[in-house]
Coordinates of C-alpha atoms in Angstrom, one line a residue:
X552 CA 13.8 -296.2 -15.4
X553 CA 16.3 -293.1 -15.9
X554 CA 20.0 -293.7 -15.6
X555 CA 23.1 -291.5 -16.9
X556 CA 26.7 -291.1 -16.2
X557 CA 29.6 -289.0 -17.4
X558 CA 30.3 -288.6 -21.3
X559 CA 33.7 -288.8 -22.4
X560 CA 33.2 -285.4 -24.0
X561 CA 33.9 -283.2 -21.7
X562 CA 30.8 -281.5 -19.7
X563 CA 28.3 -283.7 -21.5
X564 CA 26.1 -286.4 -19.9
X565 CA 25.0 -290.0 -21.6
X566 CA 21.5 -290.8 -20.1
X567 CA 19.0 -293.9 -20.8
X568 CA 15.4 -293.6 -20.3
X569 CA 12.4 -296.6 -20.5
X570 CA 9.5 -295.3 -19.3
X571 CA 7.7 -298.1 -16.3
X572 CA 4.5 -296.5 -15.9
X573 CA 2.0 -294.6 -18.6
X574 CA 1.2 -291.3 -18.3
X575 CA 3.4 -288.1 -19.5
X576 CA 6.7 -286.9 -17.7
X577 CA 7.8 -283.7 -17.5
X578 CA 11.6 -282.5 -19.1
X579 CA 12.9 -279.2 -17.2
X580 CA 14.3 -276.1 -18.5
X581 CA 18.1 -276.6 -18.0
X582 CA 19.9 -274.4 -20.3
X583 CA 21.0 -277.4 -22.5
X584 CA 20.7 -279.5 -25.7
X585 CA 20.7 -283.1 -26.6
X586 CA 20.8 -285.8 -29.0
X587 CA 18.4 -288.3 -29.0
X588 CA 17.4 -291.8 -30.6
X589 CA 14.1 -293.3 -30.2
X590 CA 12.9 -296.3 -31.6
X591 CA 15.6 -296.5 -34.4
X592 CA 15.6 -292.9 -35.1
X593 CA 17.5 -289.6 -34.2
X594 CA 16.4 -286.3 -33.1
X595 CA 17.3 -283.4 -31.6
X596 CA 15.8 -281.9 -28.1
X597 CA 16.6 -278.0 -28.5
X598 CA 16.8 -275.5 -25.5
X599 CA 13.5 -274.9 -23.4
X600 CA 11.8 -272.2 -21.8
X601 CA 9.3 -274.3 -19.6
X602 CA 8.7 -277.8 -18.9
X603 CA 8.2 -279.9 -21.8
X604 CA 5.6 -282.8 -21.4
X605 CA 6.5 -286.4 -22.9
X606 CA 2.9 -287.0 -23.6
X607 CA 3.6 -290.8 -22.4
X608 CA 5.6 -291.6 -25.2
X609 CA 6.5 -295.0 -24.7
X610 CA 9.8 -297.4 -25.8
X611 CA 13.2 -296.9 -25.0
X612 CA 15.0 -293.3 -25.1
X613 CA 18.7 -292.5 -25.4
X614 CA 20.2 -289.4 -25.4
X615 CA 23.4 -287.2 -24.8
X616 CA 23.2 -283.7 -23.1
X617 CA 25.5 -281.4 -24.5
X618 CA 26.4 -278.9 -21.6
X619 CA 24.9 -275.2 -21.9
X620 CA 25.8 -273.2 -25.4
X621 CA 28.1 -276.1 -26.9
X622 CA 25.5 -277.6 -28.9
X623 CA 24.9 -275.3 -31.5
X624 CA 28.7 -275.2 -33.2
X625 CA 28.6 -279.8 -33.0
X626 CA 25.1 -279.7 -34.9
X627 CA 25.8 -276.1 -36.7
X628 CA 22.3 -274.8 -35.5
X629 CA 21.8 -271.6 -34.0
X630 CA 20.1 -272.8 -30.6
X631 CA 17.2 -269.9 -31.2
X632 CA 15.6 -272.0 -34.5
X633 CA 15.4 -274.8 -31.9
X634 CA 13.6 -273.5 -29.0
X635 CA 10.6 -275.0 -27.1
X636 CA 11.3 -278.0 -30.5
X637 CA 12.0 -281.6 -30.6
X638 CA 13.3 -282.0 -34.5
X639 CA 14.4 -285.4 -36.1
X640 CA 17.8 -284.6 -36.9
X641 CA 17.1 -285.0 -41.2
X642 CA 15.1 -281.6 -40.8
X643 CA 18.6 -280.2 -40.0
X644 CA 20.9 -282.3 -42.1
X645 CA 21.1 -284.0 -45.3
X646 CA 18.8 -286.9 -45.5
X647 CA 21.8 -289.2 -46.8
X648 CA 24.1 -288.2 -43.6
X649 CA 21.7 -288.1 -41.3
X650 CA 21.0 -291.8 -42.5
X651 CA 24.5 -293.1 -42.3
X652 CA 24.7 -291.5 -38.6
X653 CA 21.7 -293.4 -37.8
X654 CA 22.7 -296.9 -39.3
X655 CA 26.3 -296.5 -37.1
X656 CA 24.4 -295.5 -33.5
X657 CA 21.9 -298.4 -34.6
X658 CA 24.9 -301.3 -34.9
X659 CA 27.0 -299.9 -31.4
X660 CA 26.7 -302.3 -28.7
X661 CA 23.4 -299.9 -27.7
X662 CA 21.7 -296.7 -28.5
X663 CA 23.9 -294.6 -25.9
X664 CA 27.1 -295.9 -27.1
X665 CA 26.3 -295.0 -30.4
X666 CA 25.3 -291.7 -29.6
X667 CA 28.4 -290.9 -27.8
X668 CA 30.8 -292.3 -30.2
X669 CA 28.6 -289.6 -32.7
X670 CA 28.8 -287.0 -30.3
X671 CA 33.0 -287.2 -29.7
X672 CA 33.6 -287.9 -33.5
X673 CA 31.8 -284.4 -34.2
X674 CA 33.2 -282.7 -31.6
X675 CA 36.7 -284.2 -32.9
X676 CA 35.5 -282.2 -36.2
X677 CA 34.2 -279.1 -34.8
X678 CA 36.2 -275.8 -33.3
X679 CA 36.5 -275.4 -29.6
X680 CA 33.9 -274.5 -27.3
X681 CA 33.9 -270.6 -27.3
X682 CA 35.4 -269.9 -23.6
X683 CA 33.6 -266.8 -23.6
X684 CA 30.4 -269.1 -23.4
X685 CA 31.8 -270.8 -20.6
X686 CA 32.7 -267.7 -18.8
X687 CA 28.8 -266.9 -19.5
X688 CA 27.1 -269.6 -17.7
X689 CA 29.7 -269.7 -14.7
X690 CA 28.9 -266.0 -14.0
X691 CA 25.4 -266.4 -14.0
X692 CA 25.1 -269.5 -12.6
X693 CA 26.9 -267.8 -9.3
X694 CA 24.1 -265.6 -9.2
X695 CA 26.0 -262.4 -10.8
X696 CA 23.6 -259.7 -12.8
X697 CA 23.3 -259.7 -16.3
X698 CA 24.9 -256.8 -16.7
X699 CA 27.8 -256.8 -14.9
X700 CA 28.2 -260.0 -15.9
X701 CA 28.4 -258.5 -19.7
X702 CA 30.7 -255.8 -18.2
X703 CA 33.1 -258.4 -17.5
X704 CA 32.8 -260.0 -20.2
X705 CA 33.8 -256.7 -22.2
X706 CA 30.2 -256.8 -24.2
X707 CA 27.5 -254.6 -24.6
X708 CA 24.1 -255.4 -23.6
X709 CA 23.0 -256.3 -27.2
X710 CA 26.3 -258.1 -27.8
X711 CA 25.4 -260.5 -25.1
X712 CA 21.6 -260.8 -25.6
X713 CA 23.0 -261.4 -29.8
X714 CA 25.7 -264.3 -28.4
X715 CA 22.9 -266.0 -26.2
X716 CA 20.3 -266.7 -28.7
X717 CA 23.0 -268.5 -31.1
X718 CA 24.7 -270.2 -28.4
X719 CA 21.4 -271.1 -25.6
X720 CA 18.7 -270.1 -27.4
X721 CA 17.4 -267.4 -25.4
X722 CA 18.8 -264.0 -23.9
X723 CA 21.1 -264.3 -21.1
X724 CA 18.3 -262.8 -18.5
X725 CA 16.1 -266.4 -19.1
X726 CA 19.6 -268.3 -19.2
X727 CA 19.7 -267.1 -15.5
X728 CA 16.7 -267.9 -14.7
X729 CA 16.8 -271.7 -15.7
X730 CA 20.0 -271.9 -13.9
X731 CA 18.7 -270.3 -11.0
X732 CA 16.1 -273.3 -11.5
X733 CA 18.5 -275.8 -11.5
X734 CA 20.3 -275.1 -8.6
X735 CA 16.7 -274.8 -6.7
X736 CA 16.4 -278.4 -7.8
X737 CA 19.5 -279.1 -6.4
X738 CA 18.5 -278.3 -2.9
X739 CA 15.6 -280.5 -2.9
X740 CA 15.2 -281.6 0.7
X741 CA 15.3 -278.1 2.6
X742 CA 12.8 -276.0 3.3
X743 CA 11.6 -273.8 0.6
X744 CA 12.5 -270.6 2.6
X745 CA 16.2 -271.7 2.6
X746 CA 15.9 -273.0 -1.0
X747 CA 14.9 -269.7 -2.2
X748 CA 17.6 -267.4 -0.1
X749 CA 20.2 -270.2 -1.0
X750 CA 19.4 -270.3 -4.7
X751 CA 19.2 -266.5 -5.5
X752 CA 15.9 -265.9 -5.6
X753 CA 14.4 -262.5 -3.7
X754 CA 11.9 -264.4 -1.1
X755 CA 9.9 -267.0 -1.2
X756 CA 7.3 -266.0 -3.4
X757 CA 9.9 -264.9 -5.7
X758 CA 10.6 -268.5 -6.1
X759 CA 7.0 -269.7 -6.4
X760 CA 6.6 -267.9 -9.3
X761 CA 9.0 -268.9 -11.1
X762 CA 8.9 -272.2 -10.4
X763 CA 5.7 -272.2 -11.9
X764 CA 6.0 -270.5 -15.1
X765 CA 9.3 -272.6 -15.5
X766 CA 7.9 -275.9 -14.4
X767 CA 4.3 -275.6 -14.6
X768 CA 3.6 -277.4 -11.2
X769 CA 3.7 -275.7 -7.3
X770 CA 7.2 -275.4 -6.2
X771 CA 6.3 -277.6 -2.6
X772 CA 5.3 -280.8 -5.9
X773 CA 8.8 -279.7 -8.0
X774 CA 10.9 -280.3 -5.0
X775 CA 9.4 -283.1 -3.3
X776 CA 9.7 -285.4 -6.8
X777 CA 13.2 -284.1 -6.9
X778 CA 13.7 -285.0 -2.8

């Protein structure tokens, strides 16, 4: 069973997950990074370029999703070492703090809470989201091109592509893509000739490809589970 709701810092999401049935699930590109504890321990879920398969893996998840190209000033990363990975959190922080985090999410009332309370107290710590980044993912997320989208943004190409791998992980013409993704996913329930006009994708087949090379599965299966 899944479940999430707003965090109380800003733009991220606190989500539950105990798997009901065996077999593997399948985590989608989304252009963000989360926290995670799993059986007593935390890790970190870095940026992906296709769907990530949870082999089945079975007890109790919590996690919190940081929104897109926030994550990587609150852990002090660079989103690129973390792509396509799922890290414990001690292979990016001292063994002794990562063990002191741990021991506070483990006494909160429950995983999530914990996690949360981690996530604001760091943030409290941290320097402000870049609004550049902000100005980033809104642009492309409305469908504009990459580089107009750097034109506005008063960057060159290779200033952009440099600012996306620290902040998402990947160049800005893949962030598009996985957002272009996302909002597919969020039309689940029309046809897939509207889905593909109404999510900016050039026809149909346009979207069939990338649905697979982002998803791994037909786009007709993507959308129905997500129906």
């Amino acid at each position: 069973m899944y479940a999430e709701r707003a965090s109380r810092l800003t733009g991220a999401v606190v989500w539950t997950h105990t798997p009901t049935v065996p077999g593997s699930g399948r985590v989608l590109p989304d252009g963000c990074m989360d926290l995670l504890w799993h059986e007593g321990r935390l890790l970190v879920a870095g940026p992906d370029t296709r769907a990530h398969l949870t082999a089945g893996s079975s007890g109790a998840w919590a996690g919190v999703r940081f929104p897109p190209g926030t994550a990587p000033a609150l852990l002090g990363v660079p989103a690129r070492e973390l792509r396509d990975r799922r890290v414990g959190l001690d292979d990016l922080w001292p063994a002794a703090r990562v063990r002191r985090l741990t021991a506070r999410v483990n006494a909160a009332p429950d995983p999530a809470t914990g996690l949360e309370e981690a996530a604001l107290s760091r943030a409290a710590d941290a320097d402000p989201p870049d609004p550049l980044l902000g100005r980033l993912v809104a642009a492309l997320d409305a469908g504009r091109p990459v580089a107009a989208t750097a034109d506005e943004l008063g960057l060159s190409a290779r200033q952009l592509h440099r600012r996306a791998l620290t902040a998402f992980g990947y160049g800005p013409k893949t962030l598009a893509r996985v957002l272009r993704l996302q909002r597919a996913l969020a039309l689940a329930g029309t046809s897939l000739a509207e889905t593909a006009v109404r999510s900016g994708y050039a026809d149909q087949a346009h979207l069939a490809r990338d649905v697979r090379e982002l998803a791994g599965v037909p786009p007709g299966e993507l959308l129905a589970r997500h129906g």
